[in-house]
CSV table of N, CA and C in Angstrom, one decimal:
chain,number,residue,atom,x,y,z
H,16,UNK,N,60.6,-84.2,-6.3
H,16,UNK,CA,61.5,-84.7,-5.3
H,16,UNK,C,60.9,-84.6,-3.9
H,17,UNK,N,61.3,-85.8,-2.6
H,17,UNK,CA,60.9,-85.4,-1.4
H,17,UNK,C,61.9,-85.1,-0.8
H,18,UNK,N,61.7,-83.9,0.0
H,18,UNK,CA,62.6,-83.9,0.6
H,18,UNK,C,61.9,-84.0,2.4
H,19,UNK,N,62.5,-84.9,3.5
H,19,UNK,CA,62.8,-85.5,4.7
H,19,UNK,C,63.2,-85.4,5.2
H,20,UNK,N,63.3,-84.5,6.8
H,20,UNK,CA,63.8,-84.7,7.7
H,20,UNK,C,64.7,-86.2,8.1
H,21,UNK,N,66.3,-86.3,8.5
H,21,UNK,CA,66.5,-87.5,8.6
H,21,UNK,C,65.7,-88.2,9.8
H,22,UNK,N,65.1,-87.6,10.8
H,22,UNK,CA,64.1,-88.0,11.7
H,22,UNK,C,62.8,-88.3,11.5
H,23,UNK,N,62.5,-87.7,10.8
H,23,UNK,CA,61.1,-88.4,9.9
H,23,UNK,C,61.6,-89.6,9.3
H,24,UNK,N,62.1,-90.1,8.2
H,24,UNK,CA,62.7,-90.4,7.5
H,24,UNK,C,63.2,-92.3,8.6
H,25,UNK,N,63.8,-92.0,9.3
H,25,UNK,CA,63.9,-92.5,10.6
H,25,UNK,C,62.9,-93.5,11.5
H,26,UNK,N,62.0,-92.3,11.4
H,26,UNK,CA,60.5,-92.7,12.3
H,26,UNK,C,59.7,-93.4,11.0
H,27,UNK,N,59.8,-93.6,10.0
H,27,UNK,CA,58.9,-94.0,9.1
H,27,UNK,C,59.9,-96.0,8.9
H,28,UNK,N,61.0,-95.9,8.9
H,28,UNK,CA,61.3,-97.3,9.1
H,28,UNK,C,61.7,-98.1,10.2
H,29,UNK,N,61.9,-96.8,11.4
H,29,UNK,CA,61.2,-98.0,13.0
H,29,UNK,C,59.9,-98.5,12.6
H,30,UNK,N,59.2,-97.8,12.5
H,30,UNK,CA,57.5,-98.0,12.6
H,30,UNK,C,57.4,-99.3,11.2
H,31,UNK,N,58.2,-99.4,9.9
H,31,UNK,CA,58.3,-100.6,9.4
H,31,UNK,C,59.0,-101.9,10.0
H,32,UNK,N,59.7,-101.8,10.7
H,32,UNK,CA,60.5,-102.6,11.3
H,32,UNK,C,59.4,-103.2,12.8
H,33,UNK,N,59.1,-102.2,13.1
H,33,UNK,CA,58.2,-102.7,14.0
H,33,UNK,C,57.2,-103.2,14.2
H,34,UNK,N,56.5,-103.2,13.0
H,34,UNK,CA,55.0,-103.8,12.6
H,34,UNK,C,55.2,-104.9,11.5
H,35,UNK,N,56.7,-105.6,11.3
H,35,UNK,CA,57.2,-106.3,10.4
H,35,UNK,C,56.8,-107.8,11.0
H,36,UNK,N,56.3,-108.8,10.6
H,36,UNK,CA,56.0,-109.4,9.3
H,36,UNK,C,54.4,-108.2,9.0
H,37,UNK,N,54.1,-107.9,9.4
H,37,UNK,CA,52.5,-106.9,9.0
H,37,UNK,C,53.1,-106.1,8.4
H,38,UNK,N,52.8,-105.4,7.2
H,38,UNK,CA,52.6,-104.3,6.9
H,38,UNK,C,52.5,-102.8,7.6
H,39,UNK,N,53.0,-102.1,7.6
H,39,UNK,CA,53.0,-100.6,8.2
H,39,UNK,C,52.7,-99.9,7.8
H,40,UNK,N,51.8,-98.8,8.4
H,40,UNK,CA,51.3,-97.4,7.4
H,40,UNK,C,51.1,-96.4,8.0
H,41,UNK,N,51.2,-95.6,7.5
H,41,UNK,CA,51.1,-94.0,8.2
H,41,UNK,C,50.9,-93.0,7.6
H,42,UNK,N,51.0,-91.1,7.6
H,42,UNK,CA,50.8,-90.4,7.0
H,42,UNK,C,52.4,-89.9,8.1
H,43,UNK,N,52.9,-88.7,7.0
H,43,UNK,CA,53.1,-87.6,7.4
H,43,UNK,C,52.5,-86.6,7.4
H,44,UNK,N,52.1,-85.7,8.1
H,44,UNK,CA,51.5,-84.6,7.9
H,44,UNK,C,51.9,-82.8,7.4
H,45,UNK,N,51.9,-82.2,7.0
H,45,UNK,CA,52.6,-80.9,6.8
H,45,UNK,C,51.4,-79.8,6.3
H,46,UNK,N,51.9,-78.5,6.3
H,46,UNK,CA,51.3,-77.2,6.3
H,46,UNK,C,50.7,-77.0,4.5
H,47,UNK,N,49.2,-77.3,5.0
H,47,UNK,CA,48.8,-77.3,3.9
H,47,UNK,C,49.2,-76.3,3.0
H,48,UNK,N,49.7,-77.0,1.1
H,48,UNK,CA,50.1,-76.2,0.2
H,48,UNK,C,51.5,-75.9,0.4
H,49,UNK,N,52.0,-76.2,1.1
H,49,UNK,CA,53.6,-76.5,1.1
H,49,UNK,C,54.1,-77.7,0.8
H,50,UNK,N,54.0,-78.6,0.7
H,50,UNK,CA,54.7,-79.8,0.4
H,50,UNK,C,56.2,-80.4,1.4
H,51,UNK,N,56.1,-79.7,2.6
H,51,UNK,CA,56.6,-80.1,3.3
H,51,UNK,C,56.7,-81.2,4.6
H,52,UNK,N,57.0,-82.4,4.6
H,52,UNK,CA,56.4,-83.3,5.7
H,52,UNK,C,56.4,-82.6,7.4
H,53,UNK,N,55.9,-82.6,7.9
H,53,UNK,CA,56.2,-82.1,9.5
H,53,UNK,C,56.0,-83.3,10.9
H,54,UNK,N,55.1,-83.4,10.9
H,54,UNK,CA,54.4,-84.0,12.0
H,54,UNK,C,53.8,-86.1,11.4
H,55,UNK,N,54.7,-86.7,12.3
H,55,UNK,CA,54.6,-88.3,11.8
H,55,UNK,C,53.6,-88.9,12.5
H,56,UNK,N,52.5,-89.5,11.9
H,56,UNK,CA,51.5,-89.8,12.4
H,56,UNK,C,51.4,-91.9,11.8
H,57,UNK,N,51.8,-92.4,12.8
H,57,UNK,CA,51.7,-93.7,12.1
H,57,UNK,C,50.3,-94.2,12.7
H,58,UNK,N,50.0,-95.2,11.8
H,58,UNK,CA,48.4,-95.8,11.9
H,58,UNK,C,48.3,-97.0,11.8
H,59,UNK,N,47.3,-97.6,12.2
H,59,UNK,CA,47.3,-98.6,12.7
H,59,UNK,C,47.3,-99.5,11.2
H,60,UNK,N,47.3,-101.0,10.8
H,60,UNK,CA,46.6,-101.3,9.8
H,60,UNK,C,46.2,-102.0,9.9
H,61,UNK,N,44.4,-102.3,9.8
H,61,UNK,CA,43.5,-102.9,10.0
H,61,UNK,C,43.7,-103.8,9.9
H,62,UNK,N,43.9,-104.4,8.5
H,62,UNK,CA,44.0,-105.8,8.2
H,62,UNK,C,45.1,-106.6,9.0
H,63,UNK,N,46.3,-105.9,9.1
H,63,UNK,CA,47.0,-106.9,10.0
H,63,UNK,C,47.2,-108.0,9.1
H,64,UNK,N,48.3,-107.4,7.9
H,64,UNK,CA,48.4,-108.6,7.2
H,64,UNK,C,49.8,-108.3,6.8
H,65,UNK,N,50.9,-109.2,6.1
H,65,UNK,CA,52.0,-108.8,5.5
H,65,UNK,C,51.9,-108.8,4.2
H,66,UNK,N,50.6,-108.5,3.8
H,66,UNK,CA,50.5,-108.4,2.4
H,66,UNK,C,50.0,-107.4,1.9
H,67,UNK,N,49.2,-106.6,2.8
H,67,UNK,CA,48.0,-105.6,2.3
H,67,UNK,C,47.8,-104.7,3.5
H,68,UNK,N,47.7,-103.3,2.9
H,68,UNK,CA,47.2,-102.3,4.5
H,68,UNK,C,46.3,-101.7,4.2
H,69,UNK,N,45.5,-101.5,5.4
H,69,UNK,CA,44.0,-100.5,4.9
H,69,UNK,C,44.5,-100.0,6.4
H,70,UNK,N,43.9,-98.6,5.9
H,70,UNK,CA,43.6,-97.8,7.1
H,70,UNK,C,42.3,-97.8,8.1
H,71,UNK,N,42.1,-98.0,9.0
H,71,UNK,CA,40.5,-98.2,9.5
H,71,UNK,C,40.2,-96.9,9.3
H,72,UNK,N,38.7,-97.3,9.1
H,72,UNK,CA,38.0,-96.0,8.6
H,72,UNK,C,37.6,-95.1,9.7
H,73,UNK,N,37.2,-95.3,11.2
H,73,UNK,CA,36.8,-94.1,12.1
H,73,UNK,C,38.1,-93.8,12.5
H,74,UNK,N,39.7,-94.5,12.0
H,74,UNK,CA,40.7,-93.6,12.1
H,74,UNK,C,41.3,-92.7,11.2
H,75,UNK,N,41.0,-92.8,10.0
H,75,UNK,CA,40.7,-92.0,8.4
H,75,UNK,C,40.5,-91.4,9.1
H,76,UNK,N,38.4,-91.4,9.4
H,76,UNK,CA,37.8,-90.2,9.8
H,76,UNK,C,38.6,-88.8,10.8
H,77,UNK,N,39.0,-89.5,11.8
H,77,UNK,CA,39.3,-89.0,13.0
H,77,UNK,C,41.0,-87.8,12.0
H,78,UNK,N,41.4,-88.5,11.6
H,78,UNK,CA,43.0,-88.1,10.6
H,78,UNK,C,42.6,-86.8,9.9
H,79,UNK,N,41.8,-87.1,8.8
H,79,UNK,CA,41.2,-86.0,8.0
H,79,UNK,C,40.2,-84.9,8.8
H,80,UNK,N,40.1,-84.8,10.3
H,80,UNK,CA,39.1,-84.3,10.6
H,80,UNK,C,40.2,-83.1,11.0
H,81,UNK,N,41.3,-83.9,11.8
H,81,UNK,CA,42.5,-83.5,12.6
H,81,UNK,C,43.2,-82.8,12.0
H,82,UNK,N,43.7,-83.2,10.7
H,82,UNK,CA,44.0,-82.3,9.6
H,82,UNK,C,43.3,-81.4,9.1
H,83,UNK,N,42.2,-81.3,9.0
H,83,UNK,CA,41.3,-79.8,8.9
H,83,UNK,C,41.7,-78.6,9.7
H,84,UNK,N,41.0,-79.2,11.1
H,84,UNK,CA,41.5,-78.4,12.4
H,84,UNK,C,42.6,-78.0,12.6
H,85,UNK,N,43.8,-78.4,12.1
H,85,UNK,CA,45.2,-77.9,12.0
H,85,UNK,C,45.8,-77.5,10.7
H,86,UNK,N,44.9,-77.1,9.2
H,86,UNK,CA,45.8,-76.6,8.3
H,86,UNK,C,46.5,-77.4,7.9
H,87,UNK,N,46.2,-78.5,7.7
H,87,UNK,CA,47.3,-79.5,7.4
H,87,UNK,C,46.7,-80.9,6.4
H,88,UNK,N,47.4,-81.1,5.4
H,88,UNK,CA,47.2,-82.2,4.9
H,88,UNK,C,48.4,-83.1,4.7
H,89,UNK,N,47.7,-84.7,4.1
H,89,UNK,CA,48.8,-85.7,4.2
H,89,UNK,C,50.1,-85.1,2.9
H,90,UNK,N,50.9,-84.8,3.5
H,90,UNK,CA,52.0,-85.0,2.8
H,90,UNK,C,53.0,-86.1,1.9
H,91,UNK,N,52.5,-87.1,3.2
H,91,UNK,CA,53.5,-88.5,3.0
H,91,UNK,C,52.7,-89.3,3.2
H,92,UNK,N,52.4,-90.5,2.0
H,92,UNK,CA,51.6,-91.6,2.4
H,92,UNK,C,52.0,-92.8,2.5
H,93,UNK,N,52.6,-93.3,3.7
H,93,UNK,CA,53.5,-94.4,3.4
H,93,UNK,C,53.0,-95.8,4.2
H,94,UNK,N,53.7,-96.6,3.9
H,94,UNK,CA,54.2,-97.9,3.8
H,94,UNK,C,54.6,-99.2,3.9
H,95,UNK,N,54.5,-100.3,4.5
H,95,UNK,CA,55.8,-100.9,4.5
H,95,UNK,C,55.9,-102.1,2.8
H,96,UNK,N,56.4,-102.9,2.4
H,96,UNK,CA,56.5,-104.0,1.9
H,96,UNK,C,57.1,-105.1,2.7
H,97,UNK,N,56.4,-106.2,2.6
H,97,UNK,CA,57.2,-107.2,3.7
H,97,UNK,C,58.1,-108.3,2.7
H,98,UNK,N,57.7,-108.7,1.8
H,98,UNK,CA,58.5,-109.6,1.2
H,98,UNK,C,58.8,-109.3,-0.1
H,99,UNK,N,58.5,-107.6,-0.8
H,99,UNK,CA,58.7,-107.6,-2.1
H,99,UNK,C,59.4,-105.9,-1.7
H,100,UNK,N,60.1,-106.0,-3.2
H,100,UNK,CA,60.3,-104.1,-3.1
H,100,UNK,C,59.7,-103.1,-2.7
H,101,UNK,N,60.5,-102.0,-2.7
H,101,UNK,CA,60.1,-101.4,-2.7
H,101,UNK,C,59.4,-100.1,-3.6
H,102,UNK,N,57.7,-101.2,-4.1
H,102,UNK,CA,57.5,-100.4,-5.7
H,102,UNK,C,56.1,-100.7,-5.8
H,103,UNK,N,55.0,-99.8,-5.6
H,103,UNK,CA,53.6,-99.3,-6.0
H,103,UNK,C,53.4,-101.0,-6.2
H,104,UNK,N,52.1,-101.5,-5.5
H,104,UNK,CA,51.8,-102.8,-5.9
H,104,UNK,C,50.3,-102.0,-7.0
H,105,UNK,N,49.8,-103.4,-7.4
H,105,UNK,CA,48.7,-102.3,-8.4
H,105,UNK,C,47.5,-102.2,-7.2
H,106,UNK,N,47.3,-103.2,-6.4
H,106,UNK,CA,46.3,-102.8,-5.4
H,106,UNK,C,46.9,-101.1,-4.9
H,107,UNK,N,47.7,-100.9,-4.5
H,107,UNK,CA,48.2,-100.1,-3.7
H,107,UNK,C,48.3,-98.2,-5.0
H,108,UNK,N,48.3,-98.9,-6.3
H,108,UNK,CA,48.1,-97.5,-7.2
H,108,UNK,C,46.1,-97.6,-7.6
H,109,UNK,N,45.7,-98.6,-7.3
H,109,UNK,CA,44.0,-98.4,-7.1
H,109,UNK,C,43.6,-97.2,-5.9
H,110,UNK,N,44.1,-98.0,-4.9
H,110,UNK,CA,44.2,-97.0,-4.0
H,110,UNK,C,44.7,-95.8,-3.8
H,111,UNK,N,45.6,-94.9,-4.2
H,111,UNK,CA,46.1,-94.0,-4.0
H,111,UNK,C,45.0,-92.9,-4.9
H,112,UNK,N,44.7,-92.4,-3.7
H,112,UNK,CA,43.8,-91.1,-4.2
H,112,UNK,C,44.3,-89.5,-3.5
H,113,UNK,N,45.5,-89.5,-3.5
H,113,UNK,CA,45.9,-88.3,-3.0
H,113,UNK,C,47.2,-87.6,-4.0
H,114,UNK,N,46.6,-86.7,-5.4
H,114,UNK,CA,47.6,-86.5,-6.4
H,114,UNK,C,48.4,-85.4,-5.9
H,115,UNK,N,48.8,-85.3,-4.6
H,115,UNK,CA,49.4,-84.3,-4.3
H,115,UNK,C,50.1,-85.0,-3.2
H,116,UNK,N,50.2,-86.4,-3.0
H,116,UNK,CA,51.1,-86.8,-1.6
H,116,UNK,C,52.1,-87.1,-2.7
H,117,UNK,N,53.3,-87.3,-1.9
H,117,UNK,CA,54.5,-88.5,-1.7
H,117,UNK,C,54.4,-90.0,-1.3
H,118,UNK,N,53.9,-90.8,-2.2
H,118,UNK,CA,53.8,-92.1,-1.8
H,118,UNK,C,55.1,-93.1,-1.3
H,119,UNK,N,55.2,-93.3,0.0
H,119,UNK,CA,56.7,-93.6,0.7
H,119,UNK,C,56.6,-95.2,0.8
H,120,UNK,N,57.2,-96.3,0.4
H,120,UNK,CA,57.4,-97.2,0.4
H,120,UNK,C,59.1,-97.7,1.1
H,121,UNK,N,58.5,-98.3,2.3
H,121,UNK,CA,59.3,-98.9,2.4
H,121,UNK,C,60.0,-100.8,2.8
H,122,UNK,N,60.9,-101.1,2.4
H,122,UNK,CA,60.8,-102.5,2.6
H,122,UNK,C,61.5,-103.2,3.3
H,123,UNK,N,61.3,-104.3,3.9
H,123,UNK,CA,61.7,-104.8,5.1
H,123,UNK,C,62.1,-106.4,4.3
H,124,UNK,N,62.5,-106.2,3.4
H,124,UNK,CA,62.9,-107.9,2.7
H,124,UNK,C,63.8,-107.0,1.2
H,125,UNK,N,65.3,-108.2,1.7
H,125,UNK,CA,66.4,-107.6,1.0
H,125,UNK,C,66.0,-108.1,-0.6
H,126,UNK,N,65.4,-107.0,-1.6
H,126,UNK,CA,65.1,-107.4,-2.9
H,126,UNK,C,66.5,-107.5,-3.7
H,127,UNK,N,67.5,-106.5,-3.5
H,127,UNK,CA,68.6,-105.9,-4.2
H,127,UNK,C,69.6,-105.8,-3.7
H,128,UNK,N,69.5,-107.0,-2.7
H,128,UNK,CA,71.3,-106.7,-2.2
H,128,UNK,C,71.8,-105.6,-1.7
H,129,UNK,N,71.1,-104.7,-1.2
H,129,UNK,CA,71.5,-103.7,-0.5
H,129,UNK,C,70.8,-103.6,0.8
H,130,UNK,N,70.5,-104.2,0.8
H,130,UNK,CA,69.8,-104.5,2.6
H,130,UNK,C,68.9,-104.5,2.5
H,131,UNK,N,68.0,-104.6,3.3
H,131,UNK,CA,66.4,-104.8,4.0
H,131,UNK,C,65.5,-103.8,4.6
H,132,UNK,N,66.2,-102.3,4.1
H,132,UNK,CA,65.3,-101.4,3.8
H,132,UNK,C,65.5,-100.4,3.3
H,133,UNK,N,64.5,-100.5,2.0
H,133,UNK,CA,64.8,-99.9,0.7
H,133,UNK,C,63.9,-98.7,1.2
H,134,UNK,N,64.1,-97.5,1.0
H,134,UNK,CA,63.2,-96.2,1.3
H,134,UNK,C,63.0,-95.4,-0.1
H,135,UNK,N,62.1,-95.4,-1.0
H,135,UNK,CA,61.8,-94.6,-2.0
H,135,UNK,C,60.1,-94.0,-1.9
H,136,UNK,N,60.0,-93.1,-3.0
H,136,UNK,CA,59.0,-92.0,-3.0
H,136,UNK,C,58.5,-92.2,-4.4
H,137,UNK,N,57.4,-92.3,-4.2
H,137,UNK,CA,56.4,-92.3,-5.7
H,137,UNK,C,55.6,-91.2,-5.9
H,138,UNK,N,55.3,-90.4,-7.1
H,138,UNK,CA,53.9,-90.0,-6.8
H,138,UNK,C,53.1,-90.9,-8.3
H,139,UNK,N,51.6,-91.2,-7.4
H,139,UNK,CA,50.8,-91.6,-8.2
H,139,UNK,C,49.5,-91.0,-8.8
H,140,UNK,N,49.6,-90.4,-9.9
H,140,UNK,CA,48.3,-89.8,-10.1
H,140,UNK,C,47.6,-90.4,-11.7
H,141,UNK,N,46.3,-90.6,-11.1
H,141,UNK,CA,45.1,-91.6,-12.6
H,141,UNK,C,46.1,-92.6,-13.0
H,142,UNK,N,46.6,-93.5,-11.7
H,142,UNK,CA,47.1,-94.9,-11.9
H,142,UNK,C,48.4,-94.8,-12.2
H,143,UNK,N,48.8,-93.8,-13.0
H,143,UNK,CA,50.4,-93.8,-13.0
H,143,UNK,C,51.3,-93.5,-12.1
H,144,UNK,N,52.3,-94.4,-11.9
H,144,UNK,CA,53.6,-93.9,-11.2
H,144,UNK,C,55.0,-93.6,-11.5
H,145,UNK,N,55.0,-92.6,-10.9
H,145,UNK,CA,56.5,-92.3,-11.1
H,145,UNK,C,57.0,-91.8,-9.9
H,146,UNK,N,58.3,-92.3,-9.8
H,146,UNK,CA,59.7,-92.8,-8.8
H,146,UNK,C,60.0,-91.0,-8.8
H,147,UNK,N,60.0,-90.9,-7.6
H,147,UNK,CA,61.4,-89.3,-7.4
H,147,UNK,C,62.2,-89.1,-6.6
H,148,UNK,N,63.2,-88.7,-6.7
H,148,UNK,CA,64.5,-88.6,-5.7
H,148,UNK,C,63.7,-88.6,-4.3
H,149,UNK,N,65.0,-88.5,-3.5
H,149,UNK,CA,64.7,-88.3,-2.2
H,149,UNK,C,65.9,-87.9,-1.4
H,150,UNK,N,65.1,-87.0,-0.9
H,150,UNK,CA,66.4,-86.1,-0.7
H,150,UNK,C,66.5,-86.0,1.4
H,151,UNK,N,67.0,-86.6,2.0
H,151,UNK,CA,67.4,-86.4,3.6
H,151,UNK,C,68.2,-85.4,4.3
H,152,UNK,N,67.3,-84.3,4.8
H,152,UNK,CA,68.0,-83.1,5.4
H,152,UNK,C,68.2,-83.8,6.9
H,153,UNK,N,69.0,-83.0,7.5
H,153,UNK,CA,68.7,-82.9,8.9
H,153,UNK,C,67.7,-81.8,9.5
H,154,UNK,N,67.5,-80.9,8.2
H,154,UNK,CA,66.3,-79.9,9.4
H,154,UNK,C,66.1,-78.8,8.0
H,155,UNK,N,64.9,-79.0,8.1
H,155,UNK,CA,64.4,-77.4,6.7
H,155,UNK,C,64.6,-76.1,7.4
């Protein structure tokens, strides 16, 4: 299960909304070996496409270096979808090489009649995914 600050949580679908028709992505960050998100770090995405996100790589670099230096790794690796659910594309489980994040998808195109942004949590590890609650505090 993740559990989310409603302000994280918050800041992860402005930042979809805002980079909407493009794709959005970001990490959250938190205290390495806790599994708790802290610190919202949204990033750019290269491609600038509504279909696909890459992270640039000397901002990778710069992220994972930053996270060293602060005890901290990605907690949250999220997302947007622009015109489909919110659900692991297979490019997007090729890519997931972090078996210890929360993969955060969220979507900006009403798939389910419940509005136009769907916020769920995956974890993906050796290609498989699986969906887990999600739980919104106001404060851990």
């Amino acid at each position: 299960m993740l559990t989310i600050t409603q302000a994280l949580h918050d800041q992860i679908v402005a930042h979809a909304r805002k980079d909407h028709p493009d794709e959005a992505c970001g990490v959250v960050a938190g205290p390495a070996g806790t599994d708790r998100p802290e610190r919202f770090i949204p990033m750019l995405n290269a491609a600038r496409s509504p279909t696909f996100y890459e992270f640039d790589s000397t901002d990778l670099l710069k992220l994972y270096r930053d996270l060293d230096d602060r005890d901290e790794e990605p907690v949250v690796i999220y997302h947007s979808h622009t015109a489909t659910e919110a659900y692991p594309s297979r490019t997007d489980i090729s890519y997931a090489n972090e078996p210890g994040a929360h993969y955060v998808l969220v979507s900006t195109a009403d798939t389910d009649g419940a509005g136009p942004f769907q916020f769920r949590s995956f974890r993906i590890v050796d290609g498989e995914v699986t969906e887990e609650e999600v739980r919104v505090v106001q404060a851990y």
